[in-house]
Coordinates of N, CA and C and ligand atoms in Angstrom, one line a residue:
M27 N -12.6 12.1 7.4 CA -11.7 10.9 7.5 C -10.3 11.2 7.0
K28 N -9.2 10.8 7.7 CA -7.8 11.0 7.2 C -7.6 10.2 6.0
Q29 N -6.8 10.7 5.1 CA -6.5 10.1 3.8 C -5.1 10.2 3.4
A30 N -4.2 10.9 4.2 CA -2.9 11.3 3.7 C -2.0 10.1 3.2
I31 N -2.0 9.1 4.0 CA -1.1 8.0 3.7 C -1.6 7.2 2.4
Y32 N -2.9 7.0 2.4 CA -3.5 6.3 1.2 C -3.3 7.2 0.0
Q33 N -3.4 8.5 0.2 CA -3.2 9.4 -1.0 C -1.8 9.3 -1.5
S34 N -0.9 9.1 -0.5 CA 0.6 9.0 -1.0 C 0.7 7.7 -1.8
M35 N 0.0 6.7 -1.4 CA 0.1 5.4 -2.2 C -0.4 5.6 -3.6
V36 N -1.6 6.3 -3.7 CA -2.2 6.5 -5.0 C -1.3 7.4 -5.9
T37 N -0.8 8.5 -5.3 CA 0.1 9.4 -6.0 C 1.3 8.6 -6.6
K38 N 1.9 7.8 -5.7 CA 3.1 7.1 -6.2 C 2.7 6.1 -7.3
K39 N 1.5 5.5 -7.2 CA 1.1 4.6 -8.3 C 0.9 5.4 -9.6
Q40 N 0.3 6.5 -9.4 CA 0.0 7.3 -10.7 C 1.3 7.7 -11.3
K41 N 2.3 8.0 -10.5 CA 3.6 8.4 -11.1 C 4.5 7.2 -11.5
G42 N 4.0 6.0 -11.3 CA 4.8 4.8 -11.6 C 5.9 4.5 -10.6
H43 N 5.8 5.1 -9.4 CA 6.8 4.8 -8.4 C 6.4 3.6 -7.6
K44 N 7.3 2.7 -7.4 CA 7.0 1.5 -6.5 C 7.5 1.8 -5.1
S45 N 6.8 1.1 -4.2 CA 7.1 1.3 -2.7 C 7.5 0.1 -2.0
F46 N 8.2 0.3 -0.9 CA 8.7 -0.8 -0.1 C 8.2 -0.7 1.3
A47 N 7.6 -1.7 1.8 CA 7.1 -1.8 3.2 C 7.9 -2.9 3.9
V48 N 8.5 -2.5 5.0 CA 9.1 -3.5 5.9 C 8.1 -3.9 6.9
L49 N 7.9 -5.3 7.1 CA 7.0 -5.8 8.1 C 7.7 -6.1 9.4
I50 N 7.2 -5.5 10.4 CA 7.8 -5.7 11.8 C 6.8 -6.5 12.6
D51 N 7.3 -7.7 13.1 CA 6.4 -8.5 13.9 C 6.8 -8.1 15.4
P52 N 5.9 -7.6 16.2 CA 6.3 -7.1 17.5 C 6.8 -8.3 18.4
D53 N 6.4 -9.5 18.1 CA 6.9 -10.6 18.9 C 8.4 -10.9 18.6
K54 N 8.9 -10.4 17.5 CA 10.3 -10.8 17.2 C 11.3 -9.7 17.3
V55 N 10.9 -8.6 17.9 CA 11.9 -7.5 18.1 C 12.0 -7.0 19.5
N56 N 13.2 -6.6 19.9 CA 13.4 -5.8 21.1 C 13.8 -4.4 20.7
N57 N 14.0 -3.6 21.7 CA 14.3 -2.2 21.4 C 15.6 -2.0 20.6
I58 N 16.6 -2.8 20.9 CA 17.9 -2.7 20.2 C 17.7 -3.0 18.7
L59 N 17.0 -4.1 18.5 CA 16.8 -4.5 17.1 C 15.9 -3.5 16.4
L60 N 14.9 -3.0 17.1 CA 14.0 -2.0 16.5 C 14.8 -0.7 16.1
D61 N 15.7 -0.3 16.9 CA 16.6 0.9 16.6 C 17.4 0.6 15.4
E62 N 18.0 -0.6 15.3 CA 18.8 -1.0 14.1 C 17.9 -1.0 12.9
L63 N 16.8 -1.6 13.0 CA 15.9 -1.7 11.8 C 15.4 -0.4 11.3
T64 N 15.0 0.5 12.2 CA 14.5 1.8 11.8 C 15.7 2.6 11.2
S65 N 16.8 2.5 11.8 CA 17.9 3.3 11.2 C 18.3 2.8 9.8
L66 N 18.3 1.5 9.6 CA 18.5 1.0 8.2 C 17.4 1.4 7.3
A67 N 16.2 1.4 7.8 CA 15.0 1.7 7.0 C 15.1 3.2 6.5
V68 N 15.5 4.1 7.4 CA 15.7 5.5 7.1 C 16.7 5.7 6.0
Q69 N 17.9 5.0 6.2 CA 19.0 5.1 5.3 C 18.6 4.6 3.9
A70 N 17.7 3.6 3.9 CA 17.4 3.0 2.6 C 16.1 3.6 2.0
N71 N 15.6 4.6 2.5 CA 14.4 5.3 2.0 C 13.2 4.3 1.9
V72 N 13.0 3.5 3.0 CA 11.8 2.6 3.0 C 10.6 3.5 3.1
D73 N 9.5 3.1 2.4 CA 8.3 4.0 2.3 C 7.4 3.8 3.5
Y74 N 7.2 2.6 3.9 CA 6.2 2.3 5.0 C 6.8 1.2 5.9
L75 N 6.4 1.3 7.2 CA 6.6 0.2 8.1 C 5.3 -0.4 8.5
F76 N 5.1 -1.7 8.2 CA 3.9 -2.4 8.6 C 4.2 -3.0 9.9
V77 N 3.3 -3.0 10.8 CA 3.5 -3.6 12.1 C 2.4 -4.5 12.4
G78 N 2.7 -5.8 12.7 CA 1.6 -6.7 13.1 C 2.0 -8.1 12.6
G79 N 1.0 -9.0 12.6 CA 1.2 -10.4 12.2 C -0.1 -11.2 12.5
S80 N -0.2 -12.4 11.9 CA -1.4 -13.1 12.0 C -1.6 -13.6 13.5
L81 N -0.5 -13.8 14.2 CA -0.6 -14.2 15.6 C 0.4 -13.4 16.4
V82 N 0.0 -12.4 17.1 CA 0.9 -11.7 18.0 C 0.7 -12.1 19.4
I83 N 1.7 -12.6 20.1 CA 1.5 -13.1 21.4 C 1.8 -12.1 22.5
S84 N 2.9 -11.3 22.2 CA 3.3 -10.3 23.2 C 2.3 -9.2 23.3
N85 N 2.4 -8.4 24.4 CA 1.4 -7.2 24.4 C 2.2 -5.9 24.5
H86 N 3.3 -5.8 23.7 CA 4.0 -4.6 23.7 C 3.9 -3.8 22.4
L87 N 2.7 -3.9 21.8 CA 2.5 -3.2 20.5 C 2.7 -1.7 20.6
D88 N 2.0 -1.1 21.6 CA 2.2 0.3 21.8 C 3.6 0.7 22.0
E89 N 4.3 0.0 22.9 CA 5.7 0.3 23.1 C 6.6 0.2 21.9
C90 N 6.3 -0.9 21.1 CA 7.0 -1.1 19.9 C 6.9 0.1 18.9
I91 N 5.7 0.5 18.8 CA 5.4 1.6 17.8 C 6.0 2.9 18.4
Q92 N 5.9 3.2 19.7 CA 6.5 4.4 20.2 C 8.0 4.4 20.0
Q93 N 8.6 3.2 20.2 CA 10.1 3.1 19.9 C 10.4 3.5 18.5
I94 N 9.6 2.9 17.6 CA 9.9 3.2 16.1 C 9.7 4.7 15.9
K95 N 8.7 5.3 16.5 CA 8.4 6.7 16.3 C 9.5 7.7 16.8
K96 N 10.2 7.2 17.9 CA 11.3 8.0 18.4 C 12.4 8.2 17.4
N97 N 12.5 7.2 16.5 CA 13.7 7.2 15.6 C 13.4 7.6 14.2
C98 N 12.2 7.6 13.7 CA 12.0 7.9 12.3 C 10.6 8.4 12.0
D99 N 10.4 9.0 10.8 CA 9.2 9.6 10.4 C 8.5 8.7 9.3
I100 N 9.0 7.5 9.1 CA 8.4 6.6 8.1 C 7.0 6.3 8.7
P101 N 5.9 6.4 7.8 CA 4.6 6.1 8.3 C 4.5 4.6 8.8
V102 N 3.9 4.5 10.0 CA 3.7 3.2 10.6 C 2.2 2.8 10.4
I103 N 2.1 1.6 9.7 CA 0.8 1.2 9.3 C 0.5 -0.2 10.0
L104 N -0.6 -0.3 10.7 CA -0.9 -1.5 11.4 C -1.4 -2.5 10.4
F105 N -0.9 -3.8 10.5 CA -1.3 -4.9 9.7 C -1.8 -5.9 10.7
P106 N -3.0 -5.8 11.2 CA -3.4 -6.6 12.3 C -4.0 -8.0 12.0
G107 N -3.6 -8.9 12.8 CA -4.1 -10.3 12.7 C -5.5 -10.4 13.4
S108 N -5.8 -9.5 14.3 CA -7.1 -9.5 15.0 C -7.4 -8.1 15.5
S109 N -8.6 -7.9 15.9 CA -9.0 -6.6 16.4 C -8.3 -6.2 17.7
A110 N -7.5 -7.1 18.3 CA -6.8 -6.8 19.5 C -5.5 -6.0 19.1
Q111 N -5.1 -6.1 17.9 CA -3.8 -5.5 17.5 C -4.0 -4.1 16.9
I112 N -4.5 -3.2 17.8 CA -4.7 -1.8 17.3 C -4.0 -0.9 18.3
S113 N -3.3 0.1 17.8 CA -2.6 1.0 18.6 C -2.8 2.4 18.1
R114 N -3.1 3.3 19.0 CA -3.4 4.7 18.5 C -2.1 5.4 18.2
Y115 N -0.9 4.8 18.5 CA 0.4 5.4 18.2 C 0.8 5.3 16.8
A116 N 0.1 4.4 16.0 CA 0.4 4.2 14.6 C -0.2 5.3 13.8
D117 N 0.1 5.3 12.5 CA -0.5 6.4 11.7 C -1.7 5.9 10.9
A118 N -1.7 4.7 10.6 CA -2.9 4.2 9.8 C -3.1 2.7 10.1
L119 N -4.2 2.2 9.7 CA -4.6 0.8 9.9 C -5.1 0.2 8.6
L120 N -4.5 -0.9 8.2 CA -5.1 -1.7 7.1 C -6.3 -2.4 7.7
Y121 N -7.4 -2.0 7.2 CA -8.7 -2.5 7.7 C -9.1 -3.7 6.8
L122 N -8.5 -4.9 7.2 CA -8.5 -6.0 6.3 C -9.8 -6.8 6.3
S123 N -10.3 -7.1 5.1 CA -11.4 -8.1 5.0 C -10.8 -9.2 4.2
L124 N -10.9 -10.4 4.7 CA -10.3 -11.6 4.0 C -11.2 -12.1 2.9
I125 N -11.1 -11.4 1.7 CA -12.0 -11.6 0.6 C -11.7 -12.9 -0.1
S126 N -10.5 -13.5 0.1 CA -10.2 -14.8 -0.6 C -10.9 -15.9 0.2
G127 N -11.3 -15.8 1.4 CA -11.8 -16.8 2.2 C -13.3 -16.7 2.4
R128 N -13.9 -17.7 3.0 CA -15.3 -17.7 3.2 C -15.6 -17.8 4.7
N129 N -14.8 -17.2 5.5 CA -15.0 -17.2 7.0 C -15.6 -15.8 7.3
P130 N -16.9 -15.8 7.7 CA -17.6 -14.6 7.9 C -17.0 -13.7 9.0
E131 N -16.3 -14.3 9.9 CA -15.7 -13.6 11.0 C -14.6 -12.6 10.5
L132 N -13.9 -13.1 9.5 CA -12.8 -12.3 8.9 C -13.2 -11.4 7.7
L133 N -14.4 -11.7 7.3 CA -15.0 -10.8 6.2 C -15.6 -9.6 6.8
I134 N -16.4 -9.8 7.9 CA -17.1 -8.7 8.5 C -17.3 -8.8 10.0
G135 N -17.3 -10.0 10.6 CA -17.6 -10.2 12.0 C -16.8 -9.4 13.0
Q136 N -15.4 -9.5 12.8 CA -14.5 -8.8 13.7 C -14.6 -7.3 13.5
H137 N -15.0 -6.9 12.3 CA -15.1 -5.5 12.0 C -16.2 -4.9 12.8
V138 N -17.3 -5.6 12.9 CA -18.5 -5.1 13.6 C -18.2 -4.9 15.1
I139 N -17.5 -5.9 15.6 CA -17.2 -5.9 17.0 C -16.2 -4.7 17.3
S140 N -15.2 -4.5 16.5 CA -14.2 -3.5 16.8 C -14.5 -2.1 16.2
A141 N -15.6 -1.9 15.4 CA -15.8 -0.7 14.7 C -15.8 0.6 15.6
P142 N -16.5 0.6 16.8 CA -16.4 1.8 17.6 C -15.0 2.2 18.1
F143 N -14.3 1.1 18.5 CA -12.9 1.3 19.0 C -12.0 1.8 17.9
V144 N -12.2 1.2 16.7 CA -11.3 1.6 15.5 C -11.6 3.1 15.2
K145 N -12.9 3.5 15.2 CA -13.2 4.8 14.8 C -12.7 5.8 15.8
Q146 N -12.8 5.5 17.1 CA -12.2 6.4 18.2 C -10.7 6.5 18.2
S147 N -10.0 5.5 17.6 CA -8.6 5.5 17.6 C -8.0 6.7 16.9
G148 N -8.7 7.3 16.0 CA -8.2 8.5 15.3 C -7.2 8.1 14.2
L149 N -7.0 6.8 14.0 CA -6.1 6.3 12.9 C -6.7 6.5 11.5
E150 N -5.8 6.7 10.6 CA -6.3 6.7 9.2 C -6.7 5.2 8.9
I151 N -7.9 5.1 8.3 CA -8.3 3.7 8.1 C -8.3 3.4 6.6
I152 N -7.5 2.4 6.2 CA -7.4 2.0 4.8 C -8.1 0.7 4.5
S153 N -9.3 0.7 3.9 CA -10.0 -0.5 3.7 C -9.2 -1.4 2.7
T154 N -9.0 -2.6 3.1 CA -8.1 -3.5 2.3 C -8.7 -4.8 2.0
G155 N -8.8 -5.2 0.7 CA -9.2 -6.5 0.3 C -8.0 -7.4 0.5
Y156 N -8.1 -8.3 1.5 CA -6.9 -9.1 1.8 C -7.1 -10.5 1.1
M157 N -6.1 -10.9 0.3 CA -6.3 -12.2 -0.4 C -5.1 -13.1 0.0
V158 N -5.4 -14.2 0.6 CA -4.3 -15.2 0.9 C -4.2 -16.2 -0.3
I159 N -3.0 -16.3 -0.8 CA -2.7 -17.2 -1.9 C -1.8 -18.3 -1.4
D160 N -2.1 -19.5 -1.9 CA -1.4 -20.7 -1.4 C 0.1 -20.5 -1.6
G161 N 0.9 -20.6 -0.6 CA 2.3 -20.4 -0.7 C 3.1 -21.7 -0.6
G162 N 2.5 -22.8 -0.8 CA 3.2 -24.1 -0.9 C 3.3 -24.9 0.4
A163 N 2.8 -24.3 1.5 CA 2.8 -25.0 2.7 C 1.9 -24.2 3.7
P164 N 1.3 -24.8 4.7 CA 0.5 -24.0 5.6 C 1.3 -22.9 6.2
T165 N 0.8 -21.7 6.3 CA 1.4 -20.6 7.0 C 0.6 -20.2 8.2
T166 N 1.1 -19.3 9.0 CA 0.3 -18.9 10.2 C -1.1 -18.4 9.7
V167 N -1.0 -17.5 8.7 CA -2.3 -16.9 8.2 C -3.3 -17.9 7.7
S168 N -2.8 -18.9 6.9 CA -3.7 -19.9 6.4 C -4.3 -20.7 7.5
Y169 N -3.6 -21.0 8.5 CA -4.1 -21.8 9.6 C -5.1 -21.0 10.5
I170 N -4.6 -19.8 10.9 CA -5.4 -19.0 11.8 C -6.7 -18.5 11.2
S171 N -6.6 -18.2 9.9 CA -7.8 -17.7 9.2 C -8.9 -18.7 9.0
N172 N -8.6 -20.0 9.2 CA -9.6 -21.0 9.0 C -10.3 -20.9 7.7
A173 N -9.6 -20.5 6.6 CA -10.2 -20.3 5.3 C -9.2 -20.8 4.3
L174 N -9.7 -21.3 3.2 CA -8.8 -21.9 2.1 C -8.2 -20.7 1.4
P175 N -6.9 -20.8 1.2 CA -6.2 -19.8 0.3 C -6.6 -20.1 -1.2
I176 N -6.4 -19.1 -2.0 CA -6.6 -19.2 -3.4 C -5.4 -20.1 -4.0
P177 N -5.7 -21.2 -4.7 CA -4.6 -22.0 -5.3 C -3.6 -21.1 -6.1
A178 N -2.4 -21.4 -6.0 CA -1.3 -20.6 -6.6 C -1.4 -20.4 -8.1
D179 N -2.0 -21.4 -8.7 CA -2.1 -21.3 -10.2 C -3.4 -20.9 -10.7
K180 N -4.3 -20.4 -9.8 CA -5.7 -20.0 -10.3 C -5.7 -18.5 -10.4
N181 N -5.1 -18.1 -11.5 CA -4.9 -16.6 -11.7 C -6.3 -15.9 -11.9
E182 N -7.2 -16.7 -12.6 CA -8.5 -16.0 -12.8 C -9.3 -15.8 -11.5
I183 N -9.2 -16.8 -10.6 CA -9.9 -16.6 -9.3 C -9.3 -15.4 -8.6
A184 N -8.0 -15.3 -8.6 CA -7.4 -14.1 -8.0 C -7.9 -12.8 -8.6
M185 N -7.9 -12.8 -10.0 CA -8.3 -11.6 -10.7 C -9.8 -11.2 -10.3
C186 N -10.7 -12.2 -10.3 CA -12.1 -11.9 -10.1 C -12.3 -11.5 -8.6
T187 N -11.5 -12.1 -7.7 CA -11.6 -11.7 -6.3 C -11.2 -10.3 -6.1
A188 N -10.1 -9.9 -6.7 CA -9.6 -8.6 -6.6 C -10.5 -7.6 -7.2
M189 N -11.1 -7.9 -8.4 CA -12.0 -7.0 -9.0 C -13.3 -6.8 -8.1
A190 N -13.7 -7.9 -7.5 CA -14.9 -7.8 -6.6 C -14.6 -6.9 -5.4
G191 N -13.4 -7.1 -4.9 CA -13.0 -6.3 -3.7 C -13.0 -4.8 -4.1
E192 N -12.4 -4.5 -5.2 CA -12.3 -3.1 -5.6 C -13.7 -2.5 -5.9
M193 N -14.5 -3.3 -6.5 CA -15.9 -2.7 -6.8 C -16.7 -2.6 -5.5
L194 N -16.4 -3.4 -4.5 CA -17.1 -3.2 -3.2 C -16.5 -2.0 -2.5
G195 N -15.5 -1.4 -3.0 CA -15.0 -0.1 -2.4 C -13.7 -0.2 -1.6
M196 N -13.1 -1.4 -1.7 CA -11.8 -1.6 -0.9 C -10.7 -0.7 -1.7
K197 N -10.0 0.0 -0.9 CA -9.1 0.9 -1.5 C -7.7 0.4 -1.8
L198 N -7.4 -0.7 -1.2 CA -6.1 -1.4 -1.5 C -6.4 -2.9 -1.7
I199 N -5.7 -3.6 -2.5 CA -5.8 -5.0 -2.6 C -4.4 -5.6 -2.2
Y200 N -4.4 -6.5 -1.2 CA -3.2 -7.0 -0.6 C -3.2 -8.5 -0.9
M201 N -2.3 -9.0 -1.8 CA -2.2 -10.4 -2.0 C -1.0 -11.0 -1.2
D202 N -1.2 -12.0 -0.4 CA -0.2 -12.4 0.5 C 0.0 -14.0 0.5
A203 N 1.2 -14.4 0.2 CA 1.4 -15.9 0.2 C 1.6 -16.3 1.7
G204 N 1.6 -15.4 2.6 CA 1.8 -15.8 4.0 C 3.3 -15.6 4.4
S205 N 3.5 -15.2 5.7 CA 4.8 -15.0 6.1 C 5.7 -16.3 6.1
G206 N 6.8 -16.2 5.4 CA 7.7 -17.3 5.3 C 7.2 -18.3 4.3
A207 N 6.4 -17.9 3.4 CA 5.8 -18.9 2.4 C 7.0 -19.5 1.6
K208 N 6.8 -20.8 1.3 CA 7.8 -21.5 0.5 C 7.9 -20.9 -0.9
R209 N 6.7 -20.6 -1.4 CA 6.7 -20.0 -2.8 C 6.0 -18.7 -2.7
S210 N 6.6 -17.7 -3.2 CA 5.9 -16.4 -3.3 C 4.9 -16.4 -4.4
I211 N 4.1 -15.3 -4.5 CA 3.1 -15.3 -5.6 C 3.7 -15.2 -6.9
T212 N 3.2 -15.9 -7.9 CA 3.8 -15.9 -9.2 C 3.6 -14.6 -10.0
E213 N 4.6 -14.3 -10.8 CA 4.4 -13.1 -11.6 C 3.2 -13.1 -12.6
P214 N 2.9 -14.2 -13.2 CA 1.7 -14.2 -14.0 C 0.4 -13.9 -13.2
M215 N 0.4 -14.3 -12.0 CA -0.8 -14.0 -11.2 C -0.8 -12.5 -10.9
I216 N 0.3 -12.0 -10.5 CA 0.4 -10.5 -10.2 C 0.0 -9.7 -11.4
E217 N 0.5 -10.1 -12.5 CA 0.2 -9.4 -13.8 C -1.2 -9.4 -14.1
K218 N -1.8 -10.5 -14.0 CA -3.3 -10.7 -14.3 C -4.1 -9.8 -13.4
V219 N -3.8 -9.8 -12.1 CA -4.6 -9.0 -11.1 C -4.3 -7.5 -11.3
A220 N -3.0 -7.1 -11.5 CA -2.7 -5.7 -11.6 C -3.4 -5.1 -12.8
K221 N -3.5 -5.8 -13.9 CA -4.1 -5.3 -15.1 C -5.6 -4.9 -15.0
C222 N -6.2 -5.6 -14.0 CA -7.7 -5.3 -13.9 C -8.0 -4.3 -12.7
L223 N -6.9 -3.8 -12.1 CA -7.1 -2.9 -10.9 C -6.7 -1.5 -11.2
E224 N -7.5 -0.6 -10.5 CA -7.0 0.8 -10.5 C -6.3 1.1 -9.1
S225 N -6.8 0.3 -8.1 CA -6.3 0.5 -6.7 C -4.8 0.0 -6.6
P226 N -4.0 0.6 -5.7 CA -2.7 0.1 -5.5 C -2.7 -1.4 -5.1
L227 N -1.8 -2.1 -5.6 CA -1.7 -3.6 -5.3 C -0.5 -3.9 -4.4
V228 N -0.7 -4.5 -3.3 CA 0.3 -4.9 -2.3 C 0.6 -6.4 -2.5
I229 N 1.9 -6.7 -2.5 CA 2.3 -8.1 -2.7 C 3.3 -8.5 -1.5
G230 N 3.0 -9.6 -0.9 CA 4.0 -10.0 0.2 C 3.9 -11.5 0.3
G231 N 4.8 -12.0 1.2 CA 4.9 -13.4 1.5 C 6.0 -14.2 0.7
G232 N 7.0 -14.5 1.4 CA 8.1 -15.4 0.8 C 9.0 -14.6 -0.2
I233 N 9.0 -13.3 -0.1 CA 9.9 -12.6 -1.0 C 11.3 -12.5 -0.3
T234 N 12.3 -13.2 -0.8 CA 13.5 -13.4 -0.1 C 14.7 -12.7 -0.7
D235 N 14.6 -12.2 -1.9 CA 15.7 -11.5 -2.5 C 15.3 -10.3 -3.3
A236 N 16.2 -9.4 -3.6 CA 16.0 -8.2 -4.3 C 15.5 -8.4 -5.7
E237 N 16.0 -9.5 -6.3 CA 15.6 -9.8 -7.7 C 14.1 -10.1 -7.8
K238 N 13.7 -10.9 -6.8 CA 12.2 -11.3 -6.8 C 11.4 -10.0 -6.6
A239 N 11.8 -9.2 -5.7 CA 11.1 -8.0 -5.4 C 11.0 -7.1 -6.7
Y240 N 12.1 -7.0 -7.4 CA 12.1 -6.3 -8.6 C 11.2 -6.8 -9.6
R241 N 11.2 -8.2 -9.8 CA 10.4 -8.8 -10.8 C 8.9 -8.7 -10.5
N242 N 8.6 -8.7 -9.2 CA 7.2 -8.6 -8.7 C 6.7 -7.2 -9.1
C243 N 7.5 -6.2 -8.9 CA 7.2 -4.8 -9.3 C 7.0 -4.7 -10.8
R244 N 7.9 -5.3 -11.6 CA 7.7 -5.2 -13.0 C 6.4 -5.9 -13.4
A245 N 6.0 -6.9 -12.7 CA 4.7 -7.6 -13.0 C 3.5 -6.8 -12.6
G246 N 3.7 -5.7 -11.8 CA 2.5 -4.9 -11.5 C 2.3 -4.6 -10.0
A247 N 3.1 -5.1 -9.1 CA 3.0 -4.8 -7.7 C 3.3 -3.3 -7.5
D248 N 2.5 -2.7 -6.6 CA 2.8 -1.3 -6.3 C 3.6 -1.2 -5.0
I249 N 3.3 -2.1 -4.1 CA 4.0 -2.0 -2.8 C 4.4 -3.5 -2.5
I250 N 5.7 -3.6 -2.2 CA 6.2 -4.9 -1.8 C 6.4 -5.0 -0.3
V251 N 6.0 -6.1 0.4 CA 6.1 -6.2 1.8 C 7.1 -7.3 2.1
V252 N 8.1 -7.1 2.9 CA 9.0 -8.1 3.3 C 9.2 -8.1 4.8
G253 N 9.1 -9.3 5.4 CA 9.3 -9.5 6.8 C 10.4 -10.4 7.1
N254 N 10.2 -11.7 6.9 CA 11.1 -12.8 7.2 C 12.5 -12.6 6.8
A255 N 12.7 -12.3 5.5 CA 14.1 -12.2 4.9 C 14.9 -11.1 5.7
I256 N 14.2 -10.0 6.1 CA 14.8 -8.9 6.8 C 15.1 -9.3 8.3
E257 N 14.2 -10.1 8.8 CA 14.5 -10.6 10.2 C 15.7 -11.4 10.2
K258 N 15.9 -12.2 9.1 CA 17.1 -13.0 9.1 C 18.4 -12.2 8.8
N259 N 18.2 -11.2 7.9 CA 19.4 -10.4 7.5 C 19.0 -9.0 7.2
A260 N 19.1 -8.1 8.3 CA 18.6 -6.8 8.2 C 19.3 -5.9 7.1
S261 N 20.5 -6.4 6.7 CA 21.2 -5.6 5.7 C 20.6 -5.7 4.4
M262 N 19.6 -6.6 4.2 CA 18.9 -6.7 2.9 C 18.0 -5.6 2.6
I263 N 17.7 -4.8 3.7 CA 16.8 -3.7 3.5 C 17.2 -2.8 2.3
K264 N 18.5 -2.4 2.4 CA 19.0 -1.5 1.4 C 18.9 -2.1 0.0
E265 N 19.4 -3.3 -0.2 CA 19.4 -4.0 -1.5 C 18.0 -4.1 -2.0
M266 N 17.0 -4.5 -1.2 CA 15.7 -4.6 -1.7 C 15.1 -3.3 -2.0
S267 N 15.3 -2.3 -1.2 CA 14.7 -1.0 -1.4 C 15.3 -0.4 -2.7
D268 N 16.6 -0.5 -2.9 CA 17.1 0.0 -4.2 C 16.5 -0.7 -5.4
A269 N 16.3 -2.0 -5.3 CA 15.8 -2.7 -6.4 C 14.4 -2.3 -6.7
I270 N 13.6 -2.1 -5.7 CA 12.1 -1.8 -5.8 C 12.1 -0.3 -6.4
H271 N 12.8 0.6 -5.8 CA 12.8 2.0 -6.3 C 13.4 2.2 -7.7
S272 N 14.1 1.2 -8.1 CA 14.7 1.4 -9.5 C 13.7 1.1 -10.6
V273 N 12.6 0.4 -10.2 CA 11.7 -0.1 -11.3 C 11.0 1.1 -12.0
A274 N 10.6 2.1 -11.3 CA 9.9 3.2 -12.0 C 10.8 3.8 -13.1
V275 N 12.1 4.0 -12.7 CA 13.0 4.6 -13.7 C 13.2 3.7 -14.9
S276 N 13.2 2.4 -14.7 CA 13.4 1.5 -15.9 C 12.1 1.4 -16.7
I277 N 10.9 1.7 -16.1 CA 9.7 1.5 -16.9 C 9.4 2.8 -17.7
L278 N 9.6 3.9 -17.1 CA 9.1 5.2 -17.7 C 10.1 5.6 -18.9
Ligands
LIG16 C1 3.4 -11.6 5.5 O1 3.4 -10.4 3.4 C2 4.0 -10.6 4.7 O2 2.1 -11.3 5.8 C3 5.5 -10.7 4.6 O3 5.9 -12.1 4.3 O4 7.5 -12.5 6.2 O5 7.5 -13.9 4.1 O6 8.3 -11.6 4.0 P1 7.4 -12.6 4.7

């Protein structure tokens, strides 16, 4: 099994380096915008490009990833909302199990159906305990998943869920307030979860400025994911990336 990208995440965590992942929703980009985003991402030393979304309507996922690959070597990691969102042109796949919910389809059902196809894809598979946290308003992920998010102030529930996911063998824990969340995940919750984990911790949803990204990293996030804020203003890539990458220096 391929492990290179996951290994890079673990190594960065061990060294105290924080990472920045830009989320690209294939429904919201054309080739011109993709070229602009990838060029800004290269200049800003973005660590990963996540591609996907809870609901992807268009069917140009392959083309979108090929276009990204023409312009840069940043690892492209699929962040799929369903088993239909798999492309062999990507480098890795977050193999998400929605461990915060109690919808068996998203815990294991879709995985069973897609397993042979996923295995044949040749992608690096990164098993990921995916936790949706209440972001203050229904988001696409909270609606589509048909599962209750973890309440925003229930830090202990988040901690126990993440611990269970890690002990079940999930290699990454991804806590997401949902794309465009009104409220991002609180720092006390991130801190509580980070303290009990050895696996890299991914935080996303509603992060709209560099200061918040920085504070989330200080609280224990290893990888920060930003989509919406960058769709609105692509020049934020540099500011956010600099803030996230400055954390290791100030901690060590
Ligand atoms: C959503 O975590 C990602 O799944 C990113 O959220 O689009 O709000 O940055 P935003």
